Short mmCIF file of C-alpha atoms in Angstrom, two decimals:
data_model
loop_
_atom_site.label_atom_id
_atom_site.label_comp_id
_atom_site.label_asym_id
_atom_site.label_seq_id
_atom_site.Cartn_x
_atom_site.Cartn_y
_atom_site.Cartn_z
CA UNK A 1 -33.98 -23.18 -20.96
CA UNK A 2 -36.57 -22.65 -21.95
CA UNK A 3 -36.86 -23.74 -24.84
CA UNK A 4 -35.26 -27.45 -24.94
CA UNK A 5 -36.87 -28.27 -21.85
CA UNK A 6 -40.32 -28.51 -22.70
CA UNK A 7 -39.78 -30.18 -25.79
CA UNK A 8 -37.79 -32.65 -24.12
CA UNK A 9 -40.40 -32.97 -21.56
CA UNK A 10 -43.22 -33.67 -24.53
CA UNK A 11 -41.36 -36.45 -26.07
CA UNK A 12 -41.03 -38.39 -22.31
CA UNK A 13 -43.79 -37.48 -21.59
CA UNK A 14 -45.46 -38.58 -24.58
CA UNK A 15 -43.77 -42.28 -24.28
CA UNK A 16 -45.89 -43.09 -21.03
CA UNK A 17 -42.90 -45.85 -20.04
CA UNK A 18 -41.86 -46.64 -17.48
CA UNK A 19 -42.91 -45.16 -13.86
CA UNK A 20 -45.03 -41.39 -13.31
CA UNK A 21 -44.13 -40.09 -16.19
CA UNK A 22 -45.78 -36.72 -14.62
CA UNK A 23 -43.48 -36.17 -12.19
CA UNK A 24 -40.58 -33.46 -12.04
CA UNK A 25 -37.98 -35.70 -11.00
CA UNK A 26 -38.94 -38.68 -12.99
CA UNK A 27 -38.39 -36.10 -16.20
CA UNK A 28 -35.01 -34.51 -14.52
CA UNK A 29 -33.92 -37.99 -14.06
CA UNK A 30 -34.50 -38.81 -17.85
CA UNK A 31 -32.99 -35.62 -18.92
CA UNK A 32 -30.00 -36.25 -17.52
CA UNK A 33 -29.36 -39.63 -18.79
CA UNK A 34 -30.55 -39.13 -22.46
CA UNK A 35 -29.30 -36.03 -23.04
CA UNK A 36 -26.36 -35.15 -20.32
CA UNK A 37 -24.40 -32.53 -22.80
CA UNK A 38 -28.04 -30.40 -22.62
CA UNK A 39 -27.16 -29.91 -18.77
CA UNK A 40 -24.71 -27.92 -19.15
CA UNK A 41 -26.01 -26.04 -21.77
CA UNK A 42 -29.40 -25.77 -20.54
CA UNK A 43 -28.16 -23.13 -18.05
CA UNK A 44 -24.99 -21.74 -18.55
CA UNK A 45 -24.65 -17.26 -17.84
CA UNK A 46 -21.58 -17.43 -15.61
CA UNK A 47 -23.39 -14.63 -13.43
CA UNK A 48 -25.83 -16.28 -12.02
CA UNK A 49 -23.46 -18.61 -9.97
CA UNK A 50 -21.86 -16.49 -6.42
CA UNK A 51 -18.17 -17.47 -8.83
CA UNK A 52 -17.11 -17.35 -12.13
CA UNK A 53 -13.79 -18.26 -13.82
CA UNK A 54 -11.86 -14.62 -13.15
CA UNK A 55 -12.72 -15.31 -9.43
CA UNK A 56 -10.86 -18.51 -9.39
CA UNK A 57 -7.73 -17.26 -11.70
CA UNK A 58 -7.54 -13.75 -8.93
CA UNK A 59 -7.77 -16.28 -6.35
CA UNK A 60 -4.90 -18.35 -7.64
CA UNK A 61 -2.82 -15.05 -8.04
CA UNK A 62 -3.57 -13.92 -3.86
CA UNK A 63 -2.77 -17.49 -2.62
CA UNK A 64 0.41 -18.12 -5.29
CA UNK A 65 3.29 -18.14 -2.72
CA UNK A 66 1.41 -19.06 0.49
CA UNK A 67 -0.38 -22.66 -0.80
CA UNK A 68 1.72 -25.85 -1.36
CA UNK A 69 1.77 -26.96 -4.60
CA UNK A 70 1.06 -30.71 -3.62
CA UNK A 71 1.89 -33.31 -5.82
CA UNK A 72 -0.13 -35.03 -8.23
CA UNK A 73 0.46 -39.01 -8.25
CA UNK A 74 -0.04 -41.33 -11.16
CA UNK A 75 -1.20 -44.59 -9.11
CA UNK A 76 0.67 -48.62 -10.21
CA UNK A 77 -0.53 -49.92 -13.38
CA UNK A 78 -2.37 -52.19 -10.12
CA UNK A 79 -4.64 -49.88 -9.86
CA UNK A 80 -5.61 -49.26 -13.27
CA UNK A 81 -9.22 -49.14 -14.13
CA UNK A 82 -9.76 -51.49 -17.29
CA UNK A 83 -6.80 -50.53 -19.06
CA UNK A 84 -7.37 -46.61 -17.98
CA UNK A 85 -4.84 -44.60 -15.78
CA UNK A 86 -4.98 -43.14 -12.29
CA UNK A 87 -4.11 -39.88 -10.99
CA UNK A 88 -4.37 -38.56 -7.69
CA UNK A 89 -4.30 -35.22 -6.25
CA UNK A 90 -3.15 -35.77 -2.47
CA UNK A 91 -4.23 -32.30 -1.05
CA UNK A 92 -2.94 -33.79 2.36
CA UNK A 93 0.51 -32.64 1.83
CA UNK A 94 -1.20 -29.37 2.13
CA UNK A 95 -0.59 -27.08 4.51
CA UNK A 96 -2.59 -27.64 7.84
CA UNK A 97 -3.83 -31.40 6.12
CA UNK A 98 -6.22 -30.41 3.07
CA UNK A 99 -7.50 -28.58 0.43
CA UNK A 100 -9.08 -26.59 3.08
CA UNK A 101 -6.27 -24.01 4.00
CA UNK A 102 -6.46 -23.13 0.01
CA UNK A 103 -9.74 -20.95 0.55
CA UNK A 104 -9.31 -20.10 3.90
CA UNK A 105 -5.82 -18.08 3.00
CA UNK A 106 -8.18 -16.62 -0.28
CA UNK A 107 -11.12 -15.49 1.89
CA UNK A 108 -8.73 -13.75 4.27
CA UNK A 109 -6.68 -12.54 1.53
CA UNK A 110 -9.67 -10.65 -0.01
CA UNK A 111 -10.97 -9.40 2.60
CA UNK A 112 -7.88 -7.59 4.01
CA UNK A 113 -8.30 -5.85 0.64
CA UNK A 114 -11.71 -4.81 1.26
CA UNK A 115 -10.95 -4.19 5.08
CA UNK A 116 -10.52 -0.16 5.32
CA UNK A 117 -11.68 -0.51 9.10
CA UNK A 118 -8.82 1.07 11.17
CA UNK A 119 -9.80 -2.28 13.71
CA UNK A 120 -8.15 -5.40 13.21
CA UNK A 121 -9.95 -8.31 11.28
CA UNK A 122 -11.64 -10.59 13.08
CA UNK A 123 -12.32 -14.00 11.65
CA UNK A 124 -15.46 -16.34 12.92
CA UNK A 125 -16.89 -19.68 11.23
CA UNK A 126 -18.15 -22.77 12.31
CA UNK A 127 -16.45 -26.01 11.26
CA UNK A 128 -15.71 -30.11 12.30
CA UNK A 129 -12.16 -29.97 11.13
CA UNK A 130 -10.54 -28.95 8.13
CA UNK A 131 -11.57 -25.21 7.84
CA UNK A 132 -11.48 -24.72 11.53
CA UNK A 133 -8.02 -25.53 11.21
CA UNK A 134 -7.15 -23.91 7.83
CA UNK A 135 -8.95 -20.57 9.25
CA UNK A 136 -7.07 -20.39 12.33
CA UNK A 137 -3.42 -20.79 10.70
CA UNK A 138 -4.74 -18.88 7.93
CA UNK A 139 -5.90 -15.95 9.75
CA UNK A 140 -2.11 -15.96 11.76
CA UNK A 141 0.06 -15.80 8.58
CA UNK A 142 -2.09 -12.89 7.38
CA UNK A 143 -1.85 -10.53 10.42
CA UNK A 144 0.59 -8.32 9.85
CA UNK A 145 1.47 -4.78 11.64
CA UNK A 146 0.28 -3.52 8.35
CA UNK A 147 -2.91 -5.40 8.03
CA UNK A 148 -3.86 -7.07 11.70
CA UNK A 149 -5.53 -10.10 12.05
CA UNK A 150 -7.21 -11.39 15.32
CA UNK A 151 -7.21 -15.03 15.84
CA UNK A 152 -9.65 -16.95 14.28
CA UNK A 153 -12.87 -18.31 16.13
CA UNK A 154 -13.78 -21.24 15.54
CA UNK A 155 -17.81 -23.03 16.40
CA UNK A 156 -16.86 -26.70 16.56
CA UNK A 157 -19.79 -29.12 17.82
CA UNK A 158 -18.04 -31.54 20.85
CA UNK A 159 -18.15 -34.11 18.88
CA UNK A 160 -15.29 -32.59 16.51
CA UNK A 161 -12.72 -35.47 17.27
CA UNK A 162 -10.44 -34.33 20.06
CA UNK A 163 -6.83 -34.35 17.99
CA UNK A 164 -8.86 -31.58 15.95
CA UNK A 165 -9.81 -29.52 18.36
CA UNK A 166 -5.86 -29.50 19.70
CA UNK A 167 -4.81 -29.08 16.22
CA UNK A 168 -6.99 -25.66 15.39
CA UNK A 169 -6.08 -24.47 19.00
CA UNK A 170 -1.90 -25.04 17.90
CA UNK A 171 -2.79 -23.69 14.73
CA UNK A 172 -3.76 -19.50 17.17
CA UNK A 173 -7.41 -20.39 16.87
CA UNK A 174 -10.22 -19.79 19.21
CA UNK A 175 -12.67 -22.80 20.17
CA UNK A 176 -15.77 -22.28 20.76
CA UNK A 177 -17.98 -25.83 21.42
CA UNK A 178 -21.34 -25.73 20.83
CA UNK A 179 -24.16 -29.24 20.32
CA UNK A 180 -23.07 -31.58 17.74
CA UNK A 181 -25.74 -30.19 14.73
CA UNK A 182 -25.47 -28.15 12.12
CA UNK A 183 -27.88 -25.50 13.39
CA UNK A 184 -26.30 -25.40 16.69
CA UNK A 185 -23.07 -24.11 15.44
CA UNK A 186 -24.61 -21.85 12.86
CA UNK A 187 -26.58 -19.90 15.64
CA UNK A 188 -23.59 -19.63 17.85
CA UNK A 189 -21.29 -18.65 15.03
CA UNK A 190 -24.50 -16.25 14.78
CA UNK A 191 -23.88 -14.48 18.06
CA UNK A 192 -20.08 -14.39 18.04
CA UNK A 193 -20.80 -11.99 14.82
CA UNK A 194 -23.38 -9.94 16.63
CA UNK A 195 -21.13 -9.68 19.61
CA UNK A 196 -17.74 -8.47 18.25
CA UNK A 197 -18.62 -7.31 15.17
CA UNK A 198 -16.69 -9.78 12.93
CA UNK A 199 -16.16 -11.23 10.29
CA UNK A 200 -18.05 -14.39 9.08
CA UNK A 201 -16.34 -17.10 6.22
CA UNK A 202 -18.44 -20.08 5.98
CA UNK A 203 -16.49 -23.28 5.36
CA UNK A 204 -18.34 -24.07 2.52
CA UNK A 205 -20.94 -21.09 1.25
CA UNK A 206 -18.53 -18.13 1.23
CA UNK A 207 -17.10 -17.33 -2.59
CA UNK A 208 -14.13 -16.21 -1.89
CA UNK A 209 -13.37 -19.98 -0.21
CA UNK A 210 -15.16 -21.31 -3.24
CA UNK A 211 -13.08 -19.94 -5.51
CA UNK A 212 -10.00 -20.93 -3.89
CA UNK A 213 -11.13 -24.53 -3.42
CA UNK A 214 -11.17 -23.96 -7.28
CA UNK A 215 -6.66 -23.63 -8.02
CA UNK A 216 -6.72 -26.95 -7.55
CA UNK A 217 -8.32 -27.81 -11.65
CA UNK A 218 -5.62 -25.50 -12.60
CA UNK A 219 -2.65 -26.83 -10.62
CA UNK A 220 -3.44 -30.09 -11.79
CA UNK A 221 -3.77 -28.81 -15.76
CA UNK A 222 -0.23 -27.74 -15.12
CA UNK A 223 0.64 -30.62 -13.44
CA UNK A 224 -0.92 -33.55 -16.13
CA UNK A 225 1.39 -31.61 -18.62
CA UNK A 226 4.11 -33.34 -16.55
CA UNK A 227 3.20 -36.79 -17.66
CA UNK A 228 2.04 -35.95 -21.33
CA UNK A 229 -0.97 -35.15 -21.04
CA UNK A 230 -4.13 -32.67 -21.53
CA UNK A 231 -6.57 -32.75 -19.31
CA UNK A 232 -8.11 -36.04 -17.75
CA UNK A 233 -11.39 -37.55 -18.74
CA UNK A 234 -13.14 -37.86 -15.82
CA UNK A 235 -12.69 -36.34 -12.36
CA UNK A 236 -14.01 -38.01 -9.00
CA UNK A 237 -14.41 -35.53 -6.37
CA UNK A 238 -15.81 -36.13 -2.04
CA UNK A 239 -19.55 -33.95 -1.64
CA UNK A 240 -19.97 -32.60 1.86
CA UNK A 241 -20.79 -28.65 1.85
CA UNK A 242 -20.33 -28.80 -1.90
CA UNK A 243 -17.34 -25.78 -1.53
CA UNK A 244 -14.28 -27.74 -3.34
CA UNK A 245 -17.26 -30.08 -6.08
CA UNK A 246 -18.51 -26.01 -6.85
CA UNK A 247 -15.11 -24.35 -7.69
CA UNK A 248 -13.59 -27.23 -9.31
CA UNK A 249 -16.95 -27.84 -11.43
CA UNK A 250 -16.64 -24.00 -12.11
CA UNK A 251 -12.81 -23.83 -13.47
CA UNK A 252 -12.90 -27.40 -15.40
CA UNK A 253 -16.71 -26.19 -17.10
CA UNK A 254 -14.33 -23.04 -17.91
CA UNK A 255 -11.25 -25.44 -19.42
CA UNK A 256 -12.84 -27.65 -20.91
CA UNK A 257 -16.93 -27.50 -21.04
CA UNK A 258 -18.28 -31.27 -21.76
CA UNK A 259 -15.49 -32.51 -23.00
CA UNK A 260 -14.90 -34.06 -19.04
CA UNK A 261 -16.82 -35.98 -16.82
CA UNK A 262 -17.57 -34.84 -13.11
CA UNK A 263 -18.59 -36.71 -11.00
CA UNK A 264 -18.65 -36.37 -6.96
CA UNK A 265 -19.25 -38.58 -4.60
CA UNK A 266 -20.80 -39.10 -1.12
CA UNK A 267 -21.16 -41.75 1.76
CA UNK A 268 -24.37 -43.11 1.81
CA UNK A 269 -25.40 -42.34 5.21
CA UNK A 270 -25.24 -38.63 4.00
CA UNK A 271 -26.60 -38.51 1.21
CA UNK A 272 -28.25 -34.74 0.68
CA UNK A 273 -26.37 -34.57 -2.40
CA UNK A 274 -27.81 -37.09 -3.95
CA UNK A 275 -31.11 -37.25 -3.50
CA UNK A 276 -30.83 -33.59 -4.67
CA UNK A 277 -29.44 -34.15 -7.65
CA UNK A 278 -32.05 -37.16 -8.20
CA UNK A 279 -35.22 -34.57 -7.74
CA UNK A 280 -33.37 -31.40 -8.57
CA UNK A 281 -34.91 -30.18 -5.77
CA UNK A 282 -32.28 -28.83 -2.29
CA UNK A 283 -32.55 -31.60 0.19
CA UNK A 284 -31.32 -31.17 3.40
CA UNK A 285 -30.44 -34.79 5.95
CA UNK A 286 -33.29 -36.57 7.22
CA UNK A 287 -34.66 -34.85 10.71
CA UNK A 288 -33.68 -38.01 12.15
CA UNK A 289 -30.32 -38.58 10.59
CA UNK A 290 -27.78 -39.07 12.94
CA UNK A 291 -24.61 -38.21 11.01
CA UNK A 292 -23.08 -41.32 11.72
CA UNK A 293 -19.81 -41.43 9.26
CA UNK A 294 -16.35 -42.04 9.07
CA UNK A 295 -15.99 -39.21 6.87
CA UNK A 296 -16.83 -36.42 8.97
CA UNK A 297 -15.86 -33.90 7.55
CA UNK A 298 -18.65 -34.70 4.48
CA UNK A 299 -21.39 -33.81 7.47
CA UNK A 300 -22.28 -30.54 5.71
CA UNK A 301 -25.12 -30.11 3.21
CA UNK A 302 -24.77 -28.15 0.16
CA UNK A 303 -25.95 -24.57 0.42
CA UNK A 304 -27.54 -22.32 -1.43
CA UNK A 305 -24.26 -20.96 -2.94
CA UNK A 306 -23.11 -24.33 -4.51
CA UNK A 307 -26.28 -26.32 -5.06
CA UNK A 308 -26.91 -24.26 -7.79
CA UNK A 309 -23.52 -25.46 -9.70
CA UNK A 310 -23.56 -29.07 -8.47
CA UNK A 311 -27.12 -28.80 -10.46
CA UNK A 312 -25.77 -27.51 -13.36
CA UNK A 313 -22.28 -28.81 -13.75
CA UNK A 314 -21.93 -32.10 -12.53
CA UNK A 315 -21.94 -34.74 -14.15
CA UNK A 316 -24.01 -37.48 -12.13
CA UNK A 317 -23.43 -38.01 -8.02
CA UNK A 318 -22.92 -41.56 -6.85
CA UNK A 319 -23.27 -42.73 -2.73
CA UNK A 320 -21.02 -45.41 -0.95
CA UNK A 321 -20.73 -47.23 2.18
CA UNK A 322 -19.21 -46.64 5.25
CA UNK A 323 -17.77 -50.73 4.74
CA UNK A 324 -16.49 -49.63 1.39
CA UNK A 325 -14.94 -46.40 2.03
CA UNK A 326 -12.87 -48.22 4.65
CA UNK A 327 -12.27 -50.96 3.08
CA UNK A 328 -10.33 -48.12 0.04
CA UNK A 329 -8.69 -46.90 2.64
CA UNK A 330 -6.79 -49.94 3.24
CA UNK A 331 -6.42 -50.52 -0.07
CA UNK A 332 -4.94 -46.73 -1.32
CA UNK A 333 -2.21 -47.37 1.76
CA UNK A 334 -1.26 -50.86 0.51
CA UNK A 335 -1.16 -50.09 -3.02
CA UNK A 336 -0.48 -46.10 -3.69
CA UNK A 337 1.49 -46.20 -0.29
CA UNK A 338 -0.71 -43.03 0.89
CA UNK A 339 -2.78 -41.62 3.82
CA UNK A 340 -5.51 -39.23 3.32
CA UNK A 341 -8.30 -38.17 5.02
CA UNK A 342 -11.97 -40.54 5.38
CA UNK A 343 -14.40 -38.21 2.57
CA UNK A 344 -11.16 -38.54 -0.09
CA UNK A 345 -11.65 -42.31 -0.28
CA UNK A 346 -15.84 -42.05 -0.94
CA UNK A 347 -14.61 -41.04 -4.42
CA UNK A 348 -11.99 -43.62 -4.80
CA UNK A 349 -14.25 -46.50 -3.81
CA UNK A 350 -16.53 -45.51 -6.17
CA UNK A 351 -14.39 -45.42 -8.46
CA UNK A 352 -12.90 -48.99 -7.68
CA UNK A 353 -16.69 -50.37 -7.93
CA UNK A 354 -17.72 -48.34 -11.23
CA UNK A 355 -18.08 -49.99 -15.09
CA UNK A 356 -17.43 -46.72 -17.10
CA UNK A 357 -14.00 -46.42 -19.18
CA UNK A 358 -12.52 -43.88 -17.91
CA UNK A 359 -12.20 -41.81 -14.54
CA UNK A 360 -9.77 -39.68 -12.30
CA UNK A 361 -9.94 -39.26 -9.41
#
């Protein structure tokens, strides 16, 4: 990075064309647009991230036999974009209805491996719903006489959908409600951890969670062989906290280097990842952002573990409107006959509007 960037910046500065060429954000954008492959080679030291490909391989061994091998569906020809076939990894058919179960079960099993204390393992997290359900079920399944695990304690915002609150309780989780802000969630969770001597498992920042989500890519590659293919040309991943995006970006870069395009998508009203990516610096939601999106699972922002991976290994991030997400929901149901969580449609809608010659979701 120290050798390549100065040369690029010098050339860009000499051009003096289009905008403020002295701006760091301008330089970052130009590097991404003009030299998309340099981004990956500039920062490829595997030890700089919270996980490596080896962590994902270990996660696959931990979760094997517990997680579902969710289907990879080929979209009908009517859904093809410029003659390119689309394939859909349907994680809605995973336990608890989302990919979150992969990270949750991997994190708890890893905790059990490391837990040498005689007391039962006590797990705490905060979540608006999907990670809450996943962790509640994972704790229940991991509880044995040999390695006892208490019911997971979940801090949920009062505005979380009632159906998700009830589902979390049905999986055995203890639900504690808090105000509708990320700060309130974390503060309440920290208090419970302190009072109970519990272990906190973050929905997207915990390295074992991230590694667990990365097992999806390993599964996809095996399933692609059933279609006589080696790998997709590109993959679109919805992004909120970035656990799903980060785990799979690490896996895909390890397997295919820069031969595959990794594109993230998020709602326009929850555009922290897009703004961070564009200026090259980690930013949060604006203070006055009410976080009002139909894709409620994407309200969480990138964190110190997920942001560096997204920054370095992702090719681009796009945003879509609420109306377009709902339109994509309808189109997917009509043509693929599958209903999944709304955050997934952020990626699919970008696919429908794009002019790229190849994409995979």
